[in-house]
CSV table of C-alpha atoms and ligand atoms in Angstrom, one decimal:
chain,number,residue,atom,x,y,z
A,1,MET,CA,-0.2,-0.1,-0.1
A,2,LYS,CA,1.3,3.1,-1.1
A,3,ARG,CA,-0.1,6.5,0.5
A,4,ALA,CA,-0.6,9.9,-1.1
A,5,ILE,CA,-2.3,13.3,-0.7
A,6,LEU,CA,-4.9,13.7,-3.7
A,7,ILE,CA,-5.7,17.4,-3.9
A,8,HIS,CA,-9.0,19.1,-5.9
A,9,TYR,CA,-9.0,22.7,-7.0
A,10,HIS,CA,-12.2,23.3,-8.1
A,11,GLU,CA,-13.0,26.8,-9.0
A,12,ILE,CA,-9.9,26.4,-11.6
A,13,ASN,CA,-12.1,24.1,-13.1
A,14,LEU,CA,-14.3,27.2,-14.1
A,15,LYS,CA,-11.4,28.7,-16.3
A,16,GLY,CA,-11.3,27.6,-19.5
A,17,ASN,CA,-8.1,28.2,-21.5
A,18,ASN,CA,-6.7,29.7,-18.6
A,19,ARG,CA,-6.7,26.5,-16.5
A,20,ARG,CA,-3.0,24.9,-17.7
A,21,TRP,CA,-2.1,28.4,-16.0
A,22,PHE,CA,-4.0,28.3,-12.9
A,23,GLU,CA,-2.5,24.7,-12.7
A,24,ALA,CA,1.0,25.3,-12.9
A,25,CYS,CA,0.6,28.0,-10.7
A,26,LEU,CA,-0.8,25.7,-8.2
A,27,GLU,CA,1.8,23.2,-8.8
A,28,ARG,CA,4.6,25.2,-8.4
A,29,HIS,CA,3.3,26.4,-4.9
A,30,VAL,CA,2.4,23.0,-3.8
A,31,VAL,CA,6.1,22.2,-4.3
A,32,ARG,CA,7.9,25.6,-3.3
A,33,ILE,CA,5.8,25.7,0.4
A,34,LEU,CA,6.6,21.6,0.6
A,35,ALA,CA,10.1,22.4,-0.1
A,36,GLY,CA,12.3,20.5,2.8
A,37,LEU,CA,9.7,18.3,3.8
A,38,GLU,CA,10.1,14.7,2.9
A,39,THR,CA,7.7,13.8,0.3
A,40,GLY,CA,8.0,11.5,-3.0
A,41,SER,CA,6.7,13.6,-6.1
A,42,VAL,CA,4.3,16.0,-6.7
A,43,ARG,CA,2.5,16.6,-10.2
A,44,ARG,CA,-0.8,16.6,-12.2
A,45,PHE,CA,-3.0,13.8,-12.4
A,46,ALA,CA,-6.2,13.8,-14.1
A,47,GLY,CA,-7.7,17.2,-13.1
A,48,ARG,CA,-6.1,17.0,-9.7
A,49,LEU,CA,-2.7,17.2,-8.0
A,50,LEU,CA,-0.9,14.4,-6.0
A,51,VAL,CA,1.4,14.8,-4.0
A,52,GLU,CA,3.5,10.8,-3.2
A,53,LEU,CA,4.0,9.9,0.3
A,54,VAL,CA,7.1,8.3,1.5
A,55,GLU,CA,8.5,6.2,4.5
A,56,GLY,CA,9.0,9.2,7.3
A,57,SER,CA,6.9,11.9,5.3
A,58,PRO,CA,5.7,14.3,8.1
A,59,VAL,CA,2.4,14.1,7.0
A,60,GLU,CA,0.6,16.5,9.6
A,61,GLU,CA,3.2,18.9,9.0
A,62,ILE,CA,2.5,18.7,5.1
A,63,THR,CA,-1.6,18.6,5.9
A,64,ARG,CA,-1.2,22.0,8.1
A,65,ARG,CA,1.0,23.7,4.9
A,66,LEU,CA,-1.3,22.6,2.5
A,67,ALA,CA,-4.3,24.1,4.2
A,68,MET,CA,-2.6,27.6,3.6
A,69,VAL,CA,-2.5,27.2,-0.5
A,70,PHE,CA,-4.8,29.2,-2.3
A,71,GLY,CA,-6.4,27.1,-5.0
A,72,ILE,CA,-7.4,24.2,-3.3
A,73,ALA,CA,-10.6,23.2,-2.4
A,74,ASN,CA,-9.9,20.3,-0.5
A,75,PHE,CA,-7.8,17.6,-0.1
A,76,ALA,CA,-7.1,14.1,1.8
A,77,VAL,CA,-4.8,11.9,2.7
A,78,ALA,CA,-5.2,8.3,0.9
A,79,ARG,CA,-4.2,4.7,0.7
A,80,GLU,CA,-3.7,4.2,-2.5
A,81,VAL,CA,-4.0,0.4,-4.0
A,82,PRO,CA,-4.5,-0.5,-7.9
A,83,ALA,CA,-8.6,0.2,-9.2
A,84,GLU,CA,-9.0,-3.7,-8.8
A,85,ILE,CA,-12.2,-4.4,-6.6
A,86,GLU,CA,-10.5,-6.6,-4.4
A,87,ALA,CA,-7.7,-4.9,-3.6
A,88,ILE,CA,-10.2,-1.9,-3.0
A,89,GLU,CA,-12.0,-4.1,-0.2
A,90,ALA,CA,-8.9,-5.6,1.1
A,91,GLU,CA,-8.0,-2.3,1.9
A,92,LEU,CA,-11.7,-0.7,3.0
A,93,ALA,CA,-11.3,-3.8,5.9
A,94,ALA,CA,-8.2,-2.1,6.9
A,95,LEU,CA,-9.6,1.5,6.8
A,96,VAL,CA,-12.9,0.9,8.7
A,97,SER,CA,-10.4,-1.0,11.0
A,98,SER,CA,-8.4,1.6,12.0
A,99,THR,CA,-11.7,3.5,13.1
A,100,SER,CA,-14.1,3.1,15.6
A,101,PHE,CA,-17.9,4.7,14.3
A,102,ARG,CA,-21.6,3.3,14.5
A,103,SER,CA,-22.5,5.0,11.3
A,104,PHE,CA,-21.1,5.8,8.0
A,105,LYS,CA,-21.7,6.7,4.7
A,106,MET,CA,-19.8,5.7,1.3
A,107,ASP,CA,-18.5,8.4,-0.9
A,108,CYS,CA,-16.9,6.8,-4.0
A,109,ARG,CA,-16.5,9.2,-7.4
A,110,ARG,CA,-14.8,7.2,-10.8
A,111,GLY,CA,-12.3,10.3,-11.4
A,112,THR,CA,-12.0,8.3,-15.2
A,113,LYS,CA,-14.6,6.1,-16.8
A,114,GLU,CA,-12.6,2.7,-17.3
A,115,PHE,CA,-13.7,1.0,-14.2
A,116,PRO,CA,-16.1,-1.1,-14.9
A,117,LEU,CA,-18.6,-0.2,-11.6
A,118,ASP,CA,-20.0,3.7,-11.9
A,119,SER,CA,-20.3,6.1,-8.6
A,120,GLN,CA,-23.4,4.4,-7.5
A,121,GLN,CA,-22.7,0.9,-8.2
A,122,LEU,CA,-19.1,1.4,-6.4
A,123,ASN,CA,-21.3,3.0,-3.5
A,124,ARG,CA,-23.9,0.1,-2.5
A,125,ARG,CA,-21.4,-2.4,-3.4
A,126,LEU,CA,-18.6,-1.3,-0.8
A,127,GLY,CA,-21.2,-0.2,1.7
A,128,ALA,CA,-22.5,-3.6,1.9
A,129,PHE,CA,-19.2,-4.8,2.6
A,130,VAL,CA,-18.4,-2.2,5.1
A,131,GLN,CA,-21.6,-2.8,6.9
A,132,GLY,CA,-21.0,-6.5,6.8
A,133,ARG,CA,-18.5,-6.5,8.3
A,134,THR,CA,-18.7,-3.7,11.0
A,135,GLY,CA,-23.0,-4.0,11.4
A,136,ALA,CA,-22.7,0.1,11.5
A,137,ALA,CA,-25.4,1.5,9.9
A,138,VAL,CA,-25.6,3.5,6.9
A,139,ARG,CA,-26.4,7.5,7.3
A,140,MET,CA,-26.6,9.6,4.4
A,141,GLU,CA,-26.9,13.1,6.9
A,142,GLY,CA,-24.0,13.0,9.9
A,143,PRO,CA,-22.5,9.5,9.7
A,144,GLU,CA,-20.1,9.5,11.9
A,145,ALA,CA,-17.6,8.4,9.3
A,146,VAL,CA,-17.1,8.7,5.7
A,147,PHE,CA,-15.2,6.6,3.7
A,148,GLY,CA,-14.0,8.0,0.7
A,149,ILE,CA,-12.5,6.4,-2.4
A,150,GLU,CA,-11.6,7.9,-5.8
A,151,ILE,CA,-10.7,5.9,-8.6
A,152,VAL,CA,-8.7,7.6,-11.1
A,153,LYS,CA,-6.2,6.1,-14.1
A,154,GLY,CA,-6.0,2.6,-12.7
A,155,ARG,CA,-5.1,3.8,-9.0
A,156,ALA,CA,-7.7,3.4,-6.7
A,157,PHE,CA,-7.3,5.8,-3.9
A,158,LEU,CA,-9.1,5.5,0.1
A,159,PHE,CA,-9.4,8.0,2.8
A,160,LEU,CA,-11.6,9.2,5.5
A,161,SER,CA,-13.1,12.2,4.9
A,162,ARG,CA,-11.6,15.4,3.2
A,163,ILE,CA,-10.0,18.1,4.7
A,164,ALA,CA,-11.3,22.0,3.5
A,165,GLY,CA,-8.8,23.6,1.7
A,166,ALA,CA,-8.3,27.4,1.6
A,167,GLY,CA,-10.1,28.1,-1.3
A,168,GLY,CA,-9.7,30.9,-3.7
A,169,LEU,CA,-7.1,30.9,-6.5
A,170,PRO,CA,-3.7,30.1,-6.4
A,171,SER,CA,-0.8,32.9,-5.6
A,172,GLY,CA,0.6,34.7,-8.4
A,173,SER,CA,-2.2,33.4,-10.7
A,174,GLY,CA,-3.9,36.9,-10.2
A,175,GLY,CA,-1.4,39.8,-10.8
A,176,LYS,CA,0.6,41.6,-8.3
A,177,VAL,CA,-1.1,44.4,-5.7
A,178,LEU,CA,1.1,47.2,-3.4
A,179,SER,CA,-0.8,46.9,0.5
A,180,LEU,CA,-0.2,49.2,2.5
A,181,LEU,CA,0.6,47.7,5.7
A,182,SER,CA,0.0,48.8,9.2
A,183,GLY,CA,0.9,47.3,12.2
A,184,GLY,CA,-3.1,47.1,12.9
A,185,ILE,CA,-5.5,43.9,12.4
A,186,ASP,CA,-7.3,44.9,9.4
A,187,SER,CA,-4.8,45.7,6.7
A,188,PRO,CA,-2.9,42.3,7.2
A,189,VAL,CA,-6.4,40.7,6.9
A,190,ALA,CA,-7.1,43.1,3.4
A,191,ALA,CA,-4.0,41.4,2.0
A,192,TRP,CA,-4.4,37.9,3.0
A,193,ARG,CA,-7.9,38.5,1.2
A,194,MET,CA,-6.2,39.5,-2.3
A,195,MET,CA,-3.6,36.7,-1.7
A,196,ARG,CA,-6.6,34.8,-1.6
A,197,ARG,CA,-7.6,36.0,-5.2
A,198,GLY,CA,-4.1,34.6,-6.5
A,199,CYS,CA,-2.4,37.8,-6.4
A,200,ARG,CA,1.1,38.6,-5.5
A,201,VAL,CA,1.0,41.5,-2.8
A,202,HIS,CA,3.6,43.3,-2.1
A,203,HIS,CA,3.6,45.9,0.8
A,204,VAL,CA,4.5,49.3,1.7
A,205,HIS,CA,4.6,50.3,5.6
A,206,PHE,CA,5.0,54.0,6.6
A,207,HIS,CA,6.9,54.8,9.8
A,208,SER,CA,7.6,57.9,11.7
A,209,TYR,CA,11.2,57.0,13.5
A,210,PRO,CA,12.4,58.3,15.4
A,211,HIS,CA,9.1,60.0,16.8
A,212,THR,CA,7.9,55.9,16.6
A,213,THR,CA,10.2,53.3,17.8
A,214,VAL,CA,12.4,50.7,15.7
A,215,GLU,CA,10.0,47.9,17.7
A,216,SER,CA,6.9,49.0,15.5
A,217,GLN,CA,8.8,48.2,11.9
A,218,GLU,CA,10.0,44.9,13.8
A,219,LYS,CA,6.3,44.1,14.3
A,220,VAL,CA,5.3,44.9,10.6
A,221,ARG,CA,8.1,42.5,9.7
A,222,ARG,CA,6.7,39.6,12.2
A,223,LEU,CA,3.2,40.2,10.7
A,224,LEU,CA,4.6,39.8,7.1
A,225,GLY,CA,6.4,36.7,8.3
A,226,ILE,CA,3.1,35.3,9.2
A,227,LEU,CA,1.3,36.4,6.1
A,228,SER,CA,4.3,35.6,3.8
A,229,ARG,CA,3.2,31.7,4.4
A,230,PHE,CA,0.4,32.4,1.9
A,231,GLN,CA,2.5,33.1,-0.3
A,232,LEU,CA,6.2,32.0,0.4
A,233,GLU,CA,7.9,35.4,0.6
A,234,SER,CA,7.1,38.9,0.7
A,235,THR,CA,8.7,42.2,-0.5
A,236,LEU,CA,8.3,45.1,2.4
A,237,TRP,CA,9.1,48.4,1.7
A,238,MET,CA,9.8,50.7,4.8
A,239,VAL,CA,9.4,54.2,4.0
A,240,PRO,CA,10.0,56.8,6.4
A,241,PHE,CA,7.4,59.6,6.9
A,242,ALA,CA,8.4,61.7,9.3
A,243,GLU,CA,9.3,64.6,7.2
A,244,VAL,CA,5.9,64.6,5.6
A,245,GLN,CA,4.3,64.4,9.0
A,246,ARG,CA,6.1,67.4,10.3
A,247,GLU,CA,5.1,69.8,7.1
A,248,ILE,CA,1.6,68.7,7.4
A,249,VAL,CA,1.7,69.2,11.0
A,250,ALA,CA,3.1,72.8,10.5
A,251,TYR,CA,1.4,73.6,7.4
A,252,ALA,CA,-2.1,72.6,7.5
A,253,PRO,CA,-5.5,72.6,9.3
A,254,PRO,CA,-5.2,69.9,12.2
A,255,ALA,CA,-8.6,68.7,11.3
A,256,LEU,CA,-7.3,67.2,8.2
A,257,ARG,CA,-4.1,66.0,9.5
A,258,VAL,CA,-5.1,62.2,9.0
A,259,ILE,CA,-6.5,62.7,5.5
A,260,LEU,CA,-3.6,64.4,4.5
A,261,TYR,CA,-1.4,61.8,5.7
A,262,ARG,CA,-3.2,59.4,3.6
A,263,ARG,CA,-3.1,61.2,0.5
A,264,PHE,CA,0.7,61.1,1.1
A,265,MET,CA,0.8,57.7,1.4
A,266,VAL,CA,-1.0,57.2,-1.6
A,267,ARG,CA,1.1,59.0,-3.5
A,268,ILE,CA,4.2,57.4,-2.4
A,269,ALA,CA,2.2,53.7,-2.7
A,270,GLU,CA,1.6,54.6,-5.9
A,271,ALA,CA,5.2,55.6,-7.1
A,272,VAL,CA,6.5,52.3,-5.2
A,273,ALA,CA,3.8,50.4,-6.7
A,274,ARG,CA,5.2,51.1,-10.3
A,275,ARG,CA,8.7,50.0,-9.3
A,276,GLU,CA,7.6,46.7,-8.7
A,277,LYS,CA,4.7,46.9,-11.5
A,278,ALA,CA,2.1,46.6,-8.8
A,279,ALA,CA,-1.6,47.6,-10.6
A,280,ALA,CA,-3.3,48.2,-7.8
A,281,LEU,CA,-3.0,49.2,-4.1
A,282,VAL,CA,-4.7,47.7,-1.3
A,283,THR,CA,-6.3,49.4,2.3
A,284,GLY,CA,-7.5,47.9,5.2
A,285,ASP,CA,-10.4,50.7,5.0
A,286,SER,CA,-13.8,49.3,6.4
A,287,LEU,CA,-16.6,51.8,5.8
A,288,GLY,CA,-17.3,54.2,8.3
A,289,GLN,CA,-14.6,52.0,11.3
A,290,VAL,CA,-12.7,55.3,12.1
A,291,ALA,CA,-13.3,59.1,11.1
A,292,SER,CA,-10.7,58.7,8.2
A,293,GLN,CA,-13.0,56.1,6.7
A,294,THR,CA,-16.1,57.8,6.0
A,295,LEU,CA,-17.6,57.8,2.7
A,296,ASP,CA,-16.2,60.9,2.0
A,297,ASN,CA,-13.2,60.7,3.6
A,298,ILE,CA,-12.2,57.8,1.7
A,299,ARG,CA,-13.4,60.2,-1.5
A,300,THR,CA,-10.8,62.5,-1.1
A,301,ILE,CA,-8.4,60.1,-0.3
A,302,SER,CA,-8.5,58.4,-3.5
A,303,ALA,CA,-8.7,61.7,-5.1
A,304,VAL,CA,-4.6,61.5,-5.5
A,305,ALA,CA,-4.9,58.1,-6.8
A,306,THR,CA,-4.2,57.2,-10.0
A,307,MET,CA,-4.6,53.5,-9.7
A,308,PRO,CA,-7.1,51.3,-8.7
A,309,MET,CA,-7.3,51.7,-4.7
A,310,LEU,CA,-8.9,48.1,-3.4
A,311,ARG,CA,-10.4,47.9,-0.2
A,312,PRO,CA,-11.3,44.3,0.0
A,313,LEU,CA,-12.6,44.9,3.3
A,314,ILE,CA,-14.7,48.0,3.0
A,315,GLY,CA,-18.2,45.8,3.9
A,316,ASN,CA,-17.1,44.4,6.5
A,317,ASP,CA,-18.1,44.4,10.7
A,318,LYS,CA,-14.9,44.8,13.1
A,319,GLU,CA,-15.4,41.1,14.7
A,320,GLU,CA,-15.4,39.5,11.1
A,321,ILE,CA,-12.0,40.9,10.4
A,322,ILE,CA,-11.0,39.9,13.9
A,323,ARG,CA,-12.4,36.5,13.5
A,324,ILE,CA,-10.3,36.1,9.7
A,325,ALA,CA,-7.2,37.8,11.6
A,326,ARG,CA,-7.5,34.6,14.0
A,327,ALA,CA,-7.6,32.2,11.6
A,328,ILE,CA,-4.9,33.3,9.6
A,329,GLY,CA,-2.5,34.0,12.6
A,330,THR,CA,-1.8,37.7,12.3
A,331,TYR,CA,-4.1,38.8,14.9
A,332,GLU,CA,-2.4,38.0,18.3
A,333,THR,CA,1.1,40.0,16.7
A,334,SER,CA,-2.0,42.7,15.5
A,335,ILE,CA,-2.6,43.3,19.2
A,336,GLN,CA,0.5,43.9,20.2
A,337,PRO,CA,0.9,47.3,21.5
A,338,ASP,CA,2.7,49.9,18.9
A,339,GLN,CA,3.2,53.0,17.9
A,340,ASP,CA,1.6,53.4,14.3
A,341,CYS,CA,2.8,57.4,12.4
A,342,CYS,CA,-0.9,58.1,11.9
A,343,SER,CA,-2.0,57.9,16.2
A,344,LEU,CA,0.6,60.9,16.0
A,345,PHE,CA,0.0,64.6,16.4
A,346,ILE,CA,-4.2,63.6,16.2
A,347,PRO,CA,-6.2,66.5,17.0
A,348,ARG,CA,-9.3,66.1,19.0
A,349,HIS,CA,-11.8,66.9,16.0
A,350,PRO,CA,-10.5,65.1,12.9
A,351,GLU,CA,-12.5,65.9,9.8
A,352,THR,CA,-15.0,63.8,8.9
A,353,ALA,CA,-16.8,65.1,5.5
A,354,ALA,CA,-13.3,66.6,3.7
A,355,ASP,CA,-14.0,67.2,0.5
A,356,PRO,CA,-10.7,66.6,-2.3
A,357,GLU,CA,-10.9,70.7,-2.8
A,358,LYS,CA,-10.8,71.3,0.6
A,359,ALA,CA,-7.6,68.7,0.6
A,360,GLU,CA,-6.1,70.4,-2.0
A,361,ARG,CA,-6.3,73.8,-0.2
A,362,ALA,CA,-5.0,72.6,2.9
A,363,GLU,CA,-1.7,71.1,0.6
A,364,SER,CA,-1.2,74.5,-0.9
A,365,GLY,CA,1.5,75.2,1.2
A,366,LEU,CA,3.4,72.1,1.0
A,367,ASP,CA,6.1,70.8,-1.9
A,368,VAL,CA,3.8,67.9,-2.7
A,369,ALA,CA,6.3,66.7,-5.2
A,370,ARG,CA,9.7,67.3,-3.0
A,371,LEU,CA,7.9,65.1,-0.1
A,372,VAL,CA,7.2,62.6,-1.8
A,373,GLU,CA,10.6,61.9,-4.1
A,374,ASN,CA,12.7,63.0,-0.2
A,375,ALA,CA,10.4,59.6,1.3
A,376,LEU,CA,11.3,57.3,-2.0
A,377,ALA,CA,14.7,58.1,-1.3
A,378,GLY,CA,14.8,57.4,2.1
A,379,ALA,CA,12.6,53.9,1.6
A,380,THR,CA,14.4,50.5,1.8
A,381,ARG,CA,13.2,47.2,0.3
A,382,GLU,CA,13.6,44.0,2.2
A,383,THR,CA,12.3,40.5,1.0
A,384,LEU,CA,10.7,38.5,4.1
A,385,PRO,CA,10.1,34.3,4.0
A,386,ALA,CA,7.7,32.7,5.3
A,387,ASP,CA,7.7,32.2,9.2
A,388,PHE,CA,6.8,28.5,9.7
A,389,PHE,CA,8.3,28.4,12.8
A,390,ALA,CA,5.8,31.1,14.6
A,391,PRO,CA,2.4,29.0,15.7
A,392,LEU,CA,0.2,28.1,12.6
A,393,PRO,CA,-3.2,28.7,12.0
A,394,GLU,CA,-5.4,25.5,12.9
A,395,GLY,CA,-5.1,22.9,10.0
A,396,GLY,CA,-8.1,22.7,7.6
A,397,ARG,CA,-11.4,21.9,9.2
A,398,ARG,CA,-13.1,18.8,8.5
A,399,ASN,CA,-15.7,18.8,5.9
A,400,ASP,CA,-17.7,15.6,5.6
B,1,ATP,P1,-5.4,48.7,10.1
B,1,ATP,O1,-5.7,48.2,11.5
B,1,ATP,O2,-4.9,48.1,9.1
B,1,ATP,O3,-4.0,49.7,10.8
B,1,ATP,P2,-7.0,50.8,10.8
B,1,ATP,O4,-8.7,50.4,11.4
B,1,ATP,O5,-6.2,51.2,11.8
B,1,ATP,O6,-6.4,49.8,9.8
B,1,ATP,P3,-6.6,53.1,9.8
B,1,ATP,O7,-5.5,53.2,11.2
B,1,ATP,O8,-7.6,54.5,9.6
B,1,ATP,O9,-7.4,51.9,10.0
B,1,ATP,O10,-5.8,52.8,8.4
B,1,ATP,C1,-6.4,52.5,7.3
B,1,ATP,C2,-5.4,51.7,6.3
B,1,ATP,O11,-4.9,52.4,6.0
B,1,ATP,C3,-5.2,50.5,7.1
B,1,ATP,O12,-6.0,49.9,6.7
B,1,ATP,C4,-3.6,50.4,5.9
B,1,ATP,O13,-3.9,49.8,5.1
B,1,ATP,C5,-3.4,52.2,5.6
B,1,ATP,N1,-2.4,52.6,6.6
B,1,ATP,C6,-2.4,52.8,7.9
B,1,ATP,N2,-1.4,53.4,8.9
B,1,ATP,C7,-0.7,53.0,8.0
B,1,ATP,C8,0.9,52.8,7.7
B,1,ATP,N3,1.5,53.2,8.5
B,1,ATP,N4,1.6,51.7,7.0
B,1,ATP,C9,0.9,51.4,5.9
B,1,ATP,N5,-0.5,51.5,5.6
B,1,ATP,C10,-1.1,52.4,6.5
B,2,MG,MG1,-4.0,51.6,11.9
């Protein structure tokens, strides 16, 4: 008996001509995320992806990593035998005796059609076989055990339940974007959402060192180590923002400070995005969450953008965002205390309904182009690898 992980990728099937490209992205990502772990070959196999396991393969770690690969609908750790009914029954007997249950259902599928029994006939025959050996009841709704069997090209894969995949589209299949990453709860979730749609996400963080601490920058790096598990490595631009803030504080009305900070972030981020050949900016804004995120202010901030500004959390409540942050593993780091540059010099009554003209008037005393240039001149670019050693999010949910 051999063992393998059988991976299914539903959404990719919908993509017509692009399918091969998506499959290649997925396969490449699976190979890379499993690098350094002992496995057999990883390859495409009749509309599936197969990770062959060897003696000593760390199955638990492999499944935890696979649960973070976008584009996977579900996967199963399977035993593999030749697609012959006697071999299947013998292996099924072993699988059945490895678990205890009072009710069960069979979930047999025929991936290719050369096997003589169709899935219904297989379900009936193998269901009767399991019942005969155990006396357990067949139950379609809420069975205690589900025995999955897939027959593909002369090979039969048997497994206990499928593990839910991360869904979405494979990393790298959706183009490049630049995320504005603060040390907060929202922006890492927004970046993750874009990764889940297949984007490669680059990041920019604005810091006000020496007004803010180096620890705050370290926190952003830690966050990115966690986020990078979903795309394996990330580019981080660290941009000094103190000069921009000092000038805004000195020359613009206090009520508009945060809006002007944001407009500068957008201008600088666009310049970074062009260097990285990213097509859009991403922020963690959620409508109405704070004063700078009213519809009027979002409009005033977006007015300086020439690229699309994507706000994947715009319709989410904080609780929903926190739930995702916990699930992807960023929450515990996000809530550690830090000093965000935007919390500096905040007036008691920030403007909640600025319009672009008002913001332009407020900026008329500033040398916008020079401030953007100076910030870029002081920026650094680094590449952060995925940190698989920090605690990982829970492995995939059971999905049977
Ligand atoms: P977050 O939890 O992402 O910090 P927030 O609810 O605190 O969001 P704001 O602080 O108003 O909201 O920030 C809105 C968005 O602006 C953030 O989600 C992020 O995309 C961007 N942003 C804010 N501060 C920074 C920063 N220092 N560097 C990069 N981007 C930032
Ligand atoms: Mg914030």
